[in-house]
Rosetta silent file (secondary structure, phi, psi, omega in degrees, C-alpha in Angstrom):
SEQUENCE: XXXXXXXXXXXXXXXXXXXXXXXXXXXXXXXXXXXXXXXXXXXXXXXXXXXXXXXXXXXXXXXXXXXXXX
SCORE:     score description
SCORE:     0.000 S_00000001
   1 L     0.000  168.747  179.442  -16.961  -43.450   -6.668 S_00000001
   2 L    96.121  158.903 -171.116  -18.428  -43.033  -10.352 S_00000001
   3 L  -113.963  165.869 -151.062  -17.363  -44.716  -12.864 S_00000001
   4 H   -65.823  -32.946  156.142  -14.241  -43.718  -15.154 S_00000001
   5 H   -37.707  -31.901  167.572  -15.996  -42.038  -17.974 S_00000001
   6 H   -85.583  -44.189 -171.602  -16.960  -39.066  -15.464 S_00000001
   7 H   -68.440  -19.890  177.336  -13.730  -38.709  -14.341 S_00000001
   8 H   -92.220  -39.006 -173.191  -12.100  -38.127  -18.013 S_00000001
   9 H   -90.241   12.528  132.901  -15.191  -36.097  -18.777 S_00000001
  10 L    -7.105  113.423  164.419  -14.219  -33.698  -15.809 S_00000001
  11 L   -67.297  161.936  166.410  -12.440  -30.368  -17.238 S_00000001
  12 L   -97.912  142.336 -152.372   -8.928  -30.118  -15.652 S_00000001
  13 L   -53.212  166.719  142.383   -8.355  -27.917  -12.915 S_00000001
  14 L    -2.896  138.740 -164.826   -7.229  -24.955  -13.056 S_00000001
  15 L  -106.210  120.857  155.941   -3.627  -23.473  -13.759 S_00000001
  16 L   -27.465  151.241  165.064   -1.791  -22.393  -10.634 S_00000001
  17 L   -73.470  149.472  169.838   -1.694  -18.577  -10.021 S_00000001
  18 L   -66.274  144.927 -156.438    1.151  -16.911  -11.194 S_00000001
  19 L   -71.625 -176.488 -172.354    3.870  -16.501   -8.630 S_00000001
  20 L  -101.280  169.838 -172.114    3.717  -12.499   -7.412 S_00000001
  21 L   -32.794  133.765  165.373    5.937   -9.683   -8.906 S_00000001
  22 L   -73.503  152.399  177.972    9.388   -9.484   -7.938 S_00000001
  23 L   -34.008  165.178  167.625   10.491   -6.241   -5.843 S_00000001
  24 L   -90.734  163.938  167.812   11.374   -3.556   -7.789 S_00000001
  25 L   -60.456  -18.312 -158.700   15.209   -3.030   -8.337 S_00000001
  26 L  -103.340    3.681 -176.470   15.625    0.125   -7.025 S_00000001
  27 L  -123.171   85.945 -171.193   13.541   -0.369   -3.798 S_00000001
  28 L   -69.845   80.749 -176.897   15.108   -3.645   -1.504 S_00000001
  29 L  -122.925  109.369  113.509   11.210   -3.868   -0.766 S_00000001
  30 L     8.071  126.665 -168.324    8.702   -7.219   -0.379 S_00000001
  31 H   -74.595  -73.111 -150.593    5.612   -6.429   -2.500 S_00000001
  32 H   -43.884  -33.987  162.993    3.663   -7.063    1.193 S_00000001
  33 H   -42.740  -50.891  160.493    6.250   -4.337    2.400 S_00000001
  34 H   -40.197  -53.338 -163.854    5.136   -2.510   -0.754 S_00000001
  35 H   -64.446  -57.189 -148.023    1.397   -3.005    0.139 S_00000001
  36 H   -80.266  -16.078 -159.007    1.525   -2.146    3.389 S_00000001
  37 H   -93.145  -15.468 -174.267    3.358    1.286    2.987 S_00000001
  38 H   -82.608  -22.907 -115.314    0.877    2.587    0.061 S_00000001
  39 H  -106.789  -67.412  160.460   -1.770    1.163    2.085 S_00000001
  40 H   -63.230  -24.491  175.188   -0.641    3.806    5.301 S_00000001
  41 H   -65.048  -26.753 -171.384    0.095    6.586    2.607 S_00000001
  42 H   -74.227  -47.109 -158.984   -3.630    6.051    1.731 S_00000001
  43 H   -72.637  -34.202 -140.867   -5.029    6.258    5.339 S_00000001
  44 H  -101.036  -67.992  166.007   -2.442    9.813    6.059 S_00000001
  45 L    -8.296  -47.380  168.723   -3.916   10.981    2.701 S_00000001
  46 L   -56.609  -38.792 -170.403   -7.174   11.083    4.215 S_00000001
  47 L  -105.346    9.776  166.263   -6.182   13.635    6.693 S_00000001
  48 H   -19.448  -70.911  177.838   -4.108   15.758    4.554 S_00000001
  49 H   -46.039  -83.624 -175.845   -6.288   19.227    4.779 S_00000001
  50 H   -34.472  -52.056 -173.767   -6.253   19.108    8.819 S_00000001
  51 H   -64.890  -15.413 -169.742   -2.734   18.078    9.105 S_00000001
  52 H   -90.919  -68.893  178.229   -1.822   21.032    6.406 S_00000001
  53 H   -74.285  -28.982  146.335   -3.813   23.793    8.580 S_00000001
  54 H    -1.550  -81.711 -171.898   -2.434   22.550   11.472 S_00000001
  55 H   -87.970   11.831  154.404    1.025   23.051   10.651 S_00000001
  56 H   -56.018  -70.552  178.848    0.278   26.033    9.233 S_00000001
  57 H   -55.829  -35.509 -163.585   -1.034   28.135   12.139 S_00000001
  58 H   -81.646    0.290  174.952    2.080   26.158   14.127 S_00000001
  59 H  -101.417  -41.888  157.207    4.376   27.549   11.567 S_00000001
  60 H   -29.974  -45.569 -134.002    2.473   31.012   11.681 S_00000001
  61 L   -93.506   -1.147 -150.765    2.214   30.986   15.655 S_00000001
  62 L   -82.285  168.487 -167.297    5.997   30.395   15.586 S_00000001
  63 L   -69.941  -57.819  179.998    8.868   33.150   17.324 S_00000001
  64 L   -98.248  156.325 -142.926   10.801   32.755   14.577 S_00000001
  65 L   -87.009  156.677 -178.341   10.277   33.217   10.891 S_00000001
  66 H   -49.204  -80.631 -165.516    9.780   30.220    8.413 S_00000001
  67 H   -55.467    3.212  161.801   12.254   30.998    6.605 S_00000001
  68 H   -77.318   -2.155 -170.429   15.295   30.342    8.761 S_00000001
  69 L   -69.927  -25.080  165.193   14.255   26.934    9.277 S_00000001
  70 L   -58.495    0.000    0.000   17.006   25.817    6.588 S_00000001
């Protein structure tokens, strides 16, 4: 409905979004692949300090000395 004079004074839509980055070369990765792995890297981040004294005392409480572990 309306008559043709509205429809020309209408702006025209919008420009598609640009499509999304290609992978990087050096990573055979999906940017959703991407997303998802910084995404858990964020969440492990959080618990960094616990998980750090953690494996501290279990590297402390151990028989044998750290440094043989190579």
């Amino acid at each position: 409905m309306g008559c043709e004079l509205s429809r020309l004074a209408r702006p025209p839509p919008p420009p598609p979004p640009p499509p999304p980055p290609a992978a990087a070369p050096g990573a055979p990765l999906t940017p959703r692949q991407v997303y998802l792995m910084l995404a858990s890297w964020k969440g492990i981040a959080r618990a960094m300090e616990p998980t750090g004294v953690h494996l501290f005392i279990k590297f402390s409480c151990m028989k044998t000395p750290a440094t043989n572990l190579s």
